[in-house]
Structures are given as C-alpha cells and as structure tokens.
PDB file of C-alpha atoms in Angstrom:
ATOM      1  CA  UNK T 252     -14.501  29.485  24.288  1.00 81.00           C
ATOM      2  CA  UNK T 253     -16.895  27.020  22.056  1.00 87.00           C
ATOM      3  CA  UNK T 254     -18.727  29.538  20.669  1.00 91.00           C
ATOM      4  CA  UNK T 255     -16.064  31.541  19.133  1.00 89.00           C
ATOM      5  CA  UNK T 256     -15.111  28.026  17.324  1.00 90.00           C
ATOM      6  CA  UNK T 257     -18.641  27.054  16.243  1.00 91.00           C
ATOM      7  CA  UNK T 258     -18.858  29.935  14.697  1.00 92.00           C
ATOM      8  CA  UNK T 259     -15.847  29.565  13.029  1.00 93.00           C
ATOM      9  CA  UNK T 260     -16.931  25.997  11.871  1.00 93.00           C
ATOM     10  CA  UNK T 261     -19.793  27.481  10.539  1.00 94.00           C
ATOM     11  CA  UNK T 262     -18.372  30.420   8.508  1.00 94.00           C
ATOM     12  CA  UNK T 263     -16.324  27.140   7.030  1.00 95.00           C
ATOM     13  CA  UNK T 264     -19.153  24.952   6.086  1.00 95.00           C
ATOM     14  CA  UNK T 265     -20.770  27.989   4.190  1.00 95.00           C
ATOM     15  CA  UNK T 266     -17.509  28.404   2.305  1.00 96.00           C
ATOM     16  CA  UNK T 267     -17.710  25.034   1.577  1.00 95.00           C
ATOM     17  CA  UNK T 268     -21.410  24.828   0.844  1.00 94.00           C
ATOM     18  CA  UNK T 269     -21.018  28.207  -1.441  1.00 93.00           C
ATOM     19  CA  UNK T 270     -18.015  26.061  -3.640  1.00 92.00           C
ATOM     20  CA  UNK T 271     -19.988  23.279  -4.285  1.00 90.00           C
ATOM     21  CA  UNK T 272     -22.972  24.915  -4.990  1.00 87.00           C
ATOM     22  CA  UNK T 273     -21.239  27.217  -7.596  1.00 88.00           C
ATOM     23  CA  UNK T 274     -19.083  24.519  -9.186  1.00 83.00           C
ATOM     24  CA  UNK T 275     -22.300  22.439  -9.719  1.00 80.00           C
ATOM     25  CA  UNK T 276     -23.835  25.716 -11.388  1.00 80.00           C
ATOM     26  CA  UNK T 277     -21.030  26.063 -13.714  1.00 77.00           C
ATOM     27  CA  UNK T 278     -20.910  22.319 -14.723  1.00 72.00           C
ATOM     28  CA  UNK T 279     -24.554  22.470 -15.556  1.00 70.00           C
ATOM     29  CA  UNK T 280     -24.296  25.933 -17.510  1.00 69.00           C
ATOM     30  CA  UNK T 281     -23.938  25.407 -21.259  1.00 62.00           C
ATOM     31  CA  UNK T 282     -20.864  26.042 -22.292  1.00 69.00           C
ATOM     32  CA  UNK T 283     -19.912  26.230 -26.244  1.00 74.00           C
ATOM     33  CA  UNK T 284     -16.787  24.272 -27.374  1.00 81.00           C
ATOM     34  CA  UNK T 285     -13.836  26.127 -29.547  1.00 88.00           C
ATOM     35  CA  UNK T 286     -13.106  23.482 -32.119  1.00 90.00           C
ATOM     36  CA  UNK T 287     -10.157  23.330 -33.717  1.00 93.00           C
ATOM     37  CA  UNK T 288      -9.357  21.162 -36.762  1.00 93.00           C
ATOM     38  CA  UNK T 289      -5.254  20.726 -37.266  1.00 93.00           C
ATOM     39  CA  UNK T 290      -4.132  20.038 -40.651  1.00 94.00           C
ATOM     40  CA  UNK T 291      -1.622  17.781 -40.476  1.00 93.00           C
ATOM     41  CA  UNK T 292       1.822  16.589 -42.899  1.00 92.00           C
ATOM     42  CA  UNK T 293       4.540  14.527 -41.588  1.00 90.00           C
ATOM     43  CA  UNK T 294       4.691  16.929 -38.661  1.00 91.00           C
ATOM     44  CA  UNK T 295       5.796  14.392 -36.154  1.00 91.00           C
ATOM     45  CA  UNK T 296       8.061  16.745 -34.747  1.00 91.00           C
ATOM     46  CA  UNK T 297       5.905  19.772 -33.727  1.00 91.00           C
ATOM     47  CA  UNK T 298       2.272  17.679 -33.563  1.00 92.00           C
ATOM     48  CA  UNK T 299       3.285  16.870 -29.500  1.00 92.00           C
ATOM     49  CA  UNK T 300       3.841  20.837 -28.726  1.00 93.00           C
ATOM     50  CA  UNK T 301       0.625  21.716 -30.173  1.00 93.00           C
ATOM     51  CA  UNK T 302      -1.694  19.499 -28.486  1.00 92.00           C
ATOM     52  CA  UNK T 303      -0.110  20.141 -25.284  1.00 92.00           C
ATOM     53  CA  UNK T 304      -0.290  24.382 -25.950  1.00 92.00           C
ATOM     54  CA  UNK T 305      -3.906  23.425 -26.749  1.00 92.00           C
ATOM     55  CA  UNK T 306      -4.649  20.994 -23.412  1.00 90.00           C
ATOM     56  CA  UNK T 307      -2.852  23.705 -21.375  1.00 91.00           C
ATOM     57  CA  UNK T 308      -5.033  26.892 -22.922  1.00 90.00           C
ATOM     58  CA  UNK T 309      -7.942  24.901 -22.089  1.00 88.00           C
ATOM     59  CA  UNK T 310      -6.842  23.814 -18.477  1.00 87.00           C
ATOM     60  CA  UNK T 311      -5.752  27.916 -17.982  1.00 87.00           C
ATOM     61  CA  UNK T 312      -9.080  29.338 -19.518  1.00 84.00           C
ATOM     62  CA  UNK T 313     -11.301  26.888 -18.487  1.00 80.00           C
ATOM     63  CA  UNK T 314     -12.823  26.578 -22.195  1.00 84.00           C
ATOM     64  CA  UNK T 315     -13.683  22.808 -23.646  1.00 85.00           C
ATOM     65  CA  UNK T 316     -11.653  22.549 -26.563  1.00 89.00           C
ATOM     66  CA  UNK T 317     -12.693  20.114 -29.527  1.00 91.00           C
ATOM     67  CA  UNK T 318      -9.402  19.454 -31.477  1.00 92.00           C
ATOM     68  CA  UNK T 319      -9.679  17.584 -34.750  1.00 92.00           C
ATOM     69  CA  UNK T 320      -6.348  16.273 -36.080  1.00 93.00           C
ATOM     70  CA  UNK T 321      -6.946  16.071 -40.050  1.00 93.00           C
ATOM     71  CA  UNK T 322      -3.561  13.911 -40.854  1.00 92.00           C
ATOM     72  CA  UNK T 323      -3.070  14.034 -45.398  1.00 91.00           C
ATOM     73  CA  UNK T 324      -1.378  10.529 -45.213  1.00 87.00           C
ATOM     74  CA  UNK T 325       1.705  11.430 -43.444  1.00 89.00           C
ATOM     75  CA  UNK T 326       4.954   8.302 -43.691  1.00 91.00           C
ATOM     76  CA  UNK T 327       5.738   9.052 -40.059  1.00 91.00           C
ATOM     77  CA  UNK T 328       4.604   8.731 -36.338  1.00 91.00           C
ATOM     78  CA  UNK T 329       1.889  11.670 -36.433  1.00 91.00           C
ATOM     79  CA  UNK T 330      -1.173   9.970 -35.401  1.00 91.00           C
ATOM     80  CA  UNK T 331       0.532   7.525 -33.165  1.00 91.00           C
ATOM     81  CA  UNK T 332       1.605  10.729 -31.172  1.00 92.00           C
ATOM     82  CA  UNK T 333      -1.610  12.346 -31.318  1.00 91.00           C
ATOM     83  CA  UNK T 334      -3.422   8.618 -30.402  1.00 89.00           C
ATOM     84  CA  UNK T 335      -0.990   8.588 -27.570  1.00 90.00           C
ATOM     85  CA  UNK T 336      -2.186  12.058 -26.549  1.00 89.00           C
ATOM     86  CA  UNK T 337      -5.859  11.412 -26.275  1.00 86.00           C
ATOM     87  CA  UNK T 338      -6.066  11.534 -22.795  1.00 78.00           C
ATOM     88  CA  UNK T 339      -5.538  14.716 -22.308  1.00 74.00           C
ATOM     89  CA  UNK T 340      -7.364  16.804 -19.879  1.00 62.00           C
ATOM     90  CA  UNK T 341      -9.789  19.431 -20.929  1.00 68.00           C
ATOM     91  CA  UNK T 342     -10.081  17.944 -24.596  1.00 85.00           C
ATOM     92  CA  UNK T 343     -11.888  16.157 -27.187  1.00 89.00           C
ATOM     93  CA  UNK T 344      -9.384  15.006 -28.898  1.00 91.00           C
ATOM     94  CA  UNK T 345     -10.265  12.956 -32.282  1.00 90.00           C
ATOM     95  CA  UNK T 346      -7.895  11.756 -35.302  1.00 90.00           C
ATOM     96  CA  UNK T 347      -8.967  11.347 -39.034  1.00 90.00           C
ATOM     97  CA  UNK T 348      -7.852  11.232 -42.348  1.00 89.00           C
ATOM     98  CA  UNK T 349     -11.455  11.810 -43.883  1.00 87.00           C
ATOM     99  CA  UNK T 350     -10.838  15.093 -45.498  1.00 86.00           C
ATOM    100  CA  UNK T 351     -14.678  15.528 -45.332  1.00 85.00           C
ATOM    101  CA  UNK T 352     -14.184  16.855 -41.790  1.00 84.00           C
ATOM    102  CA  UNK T 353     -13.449  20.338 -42.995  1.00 83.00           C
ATOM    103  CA  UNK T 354     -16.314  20.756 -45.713  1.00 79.00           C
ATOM    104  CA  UNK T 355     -18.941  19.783 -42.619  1.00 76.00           C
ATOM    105  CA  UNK T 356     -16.836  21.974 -39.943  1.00 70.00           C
ATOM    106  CA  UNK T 357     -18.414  24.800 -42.279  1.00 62.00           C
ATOM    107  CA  UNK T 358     -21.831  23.774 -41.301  1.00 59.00           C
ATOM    108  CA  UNK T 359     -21.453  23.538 -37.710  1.00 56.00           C
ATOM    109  CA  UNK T 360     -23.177  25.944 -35.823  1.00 57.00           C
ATOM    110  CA  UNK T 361     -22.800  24.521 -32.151  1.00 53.00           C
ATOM    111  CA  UNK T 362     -19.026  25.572 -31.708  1.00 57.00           C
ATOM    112  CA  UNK T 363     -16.534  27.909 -32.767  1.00 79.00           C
ATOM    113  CA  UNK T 364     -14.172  26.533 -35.884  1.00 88.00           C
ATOM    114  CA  UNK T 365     -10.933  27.172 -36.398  1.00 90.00           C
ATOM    115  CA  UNK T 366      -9.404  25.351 -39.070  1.00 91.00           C
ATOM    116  CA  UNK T 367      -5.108  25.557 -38.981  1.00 93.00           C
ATOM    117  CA  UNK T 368      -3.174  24.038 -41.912  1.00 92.00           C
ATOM    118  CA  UNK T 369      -0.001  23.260 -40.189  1.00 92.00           C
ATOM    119  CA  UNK T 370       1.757  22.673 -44.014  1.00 91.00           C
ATOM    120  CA  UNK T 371       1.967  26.323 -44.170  1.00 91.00           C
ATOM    121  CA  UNK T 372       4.239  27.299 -41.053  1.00 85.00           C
ATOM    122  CA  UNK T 373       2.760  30.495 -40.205  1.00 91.00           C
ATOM    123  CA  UNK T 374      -0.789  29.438 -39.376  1.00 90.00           C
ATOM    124  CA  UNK T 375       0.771  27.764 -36.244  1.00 88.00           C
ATOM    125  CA  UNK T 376       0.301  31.334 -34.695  1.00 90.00           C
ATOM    126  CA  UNK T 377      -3.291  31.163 -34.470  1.00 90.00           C
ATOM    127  CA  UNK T 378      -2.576  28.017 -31.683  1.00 89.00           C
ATOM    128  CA  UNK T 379      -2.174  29.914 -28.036  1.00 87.00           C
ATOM    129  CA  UNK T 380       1.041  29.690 -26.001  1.00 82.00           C
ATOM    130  CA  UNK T 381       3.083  28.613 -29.918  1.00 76.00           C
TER     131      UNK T 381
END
C-alpha cells in the first residue's frame, strides 16, 4: 500500500522538478523583443483597444513586446490613457513626443520594428487581434 503512493509522490516531484527546471531555461534564453512604435493623433478613443490587443498578443504568444507610443501633440487624453496603461503585463510600454524615436528605430538592430501611423486608419491592421 505505501509503495504504490511513494511512487506516485515521486512521479510528482519529477513533474514538478522538470517545470521548474524548464521555465528557468526559458527565462534565461535570449529572447528578441518585437517593438512597435504607435503613431499617435488625438486618438483617445481607439489608443485603449490597441494597447490592450498588443498586452494580450504578447500574454497569448509569449513574445516581449516593446511598444513606443509616438503622440504629434494631440488636445486630448491620449497619453494620460496610455500613462494609465503602463502596467501592463508582458510590455515595455514607453510614451514620447520626441519624433526622433522613429529616425533611431531605423538603426536598431536588437529587435524587430514596426512602426504604425495610426493617422492613416488602415495601418491599424498590422496590430494583432484589431
């Protein structure tokens, strides 16, 4: 009778043992960040949508996602949105209105850059789950 449970106990602690051991080798693999710079216009009404469709494509995929909001002096509540969605999991999340960002997002060689000028409305297709 105990030594059909021990080696039941066992067979779990390797499970658990194997999980650990494999989530610690993924967290220490290097992983390469998609980066995506948002062009942004007085787009208070849409900016919430798309950094949630971006936070949830991460979460599903398990990709790190770099999101750069690049706001062109918008008169309404677009950056306090995205400031209020910073903490979102499985982002980097960053706001400027340096429009600098996207002549050095050229020269980055360390992620994948995908620049999406949200003035024109059909670029909002290259964002996943829009």
């Amino acid at each position: 009778m105990l030594t059909p449970l021990l080696s039941i106990l066992l067979v779990y602690m390797a499970a658990i043992a194997a999980v650990h051991a494999f989530h610690a080798w993924q967290k220490r693999r290097e992983r390469r960040a998609i980066h995506y710079i948002l062009v942004t216009f007085n787009h208070e009404r849409q900016i919430e949508w798309y950094v949630r469709a971006l936070g949830f494509y991460a979460w599903v995929t398990g990709k790190r996602i770099r999101l750069t909001v690049l706001d062109l002096h918008s008169d309404d509540a677009t950056i306090g949105i995205v400031r209020r969605l910073k903490g979102l999991a499985g982002m980097e999340l960053s706001v400027t209105t340096d429009e600098s960002v996207l002549s050095r997002a050229g020269g980055s060689e360390d992620s994948d850059v995908t620049t999406i000028d949200l003035r024109n409305p059909h670029e909002a297709r290259q964002i996943p789950y829009v």
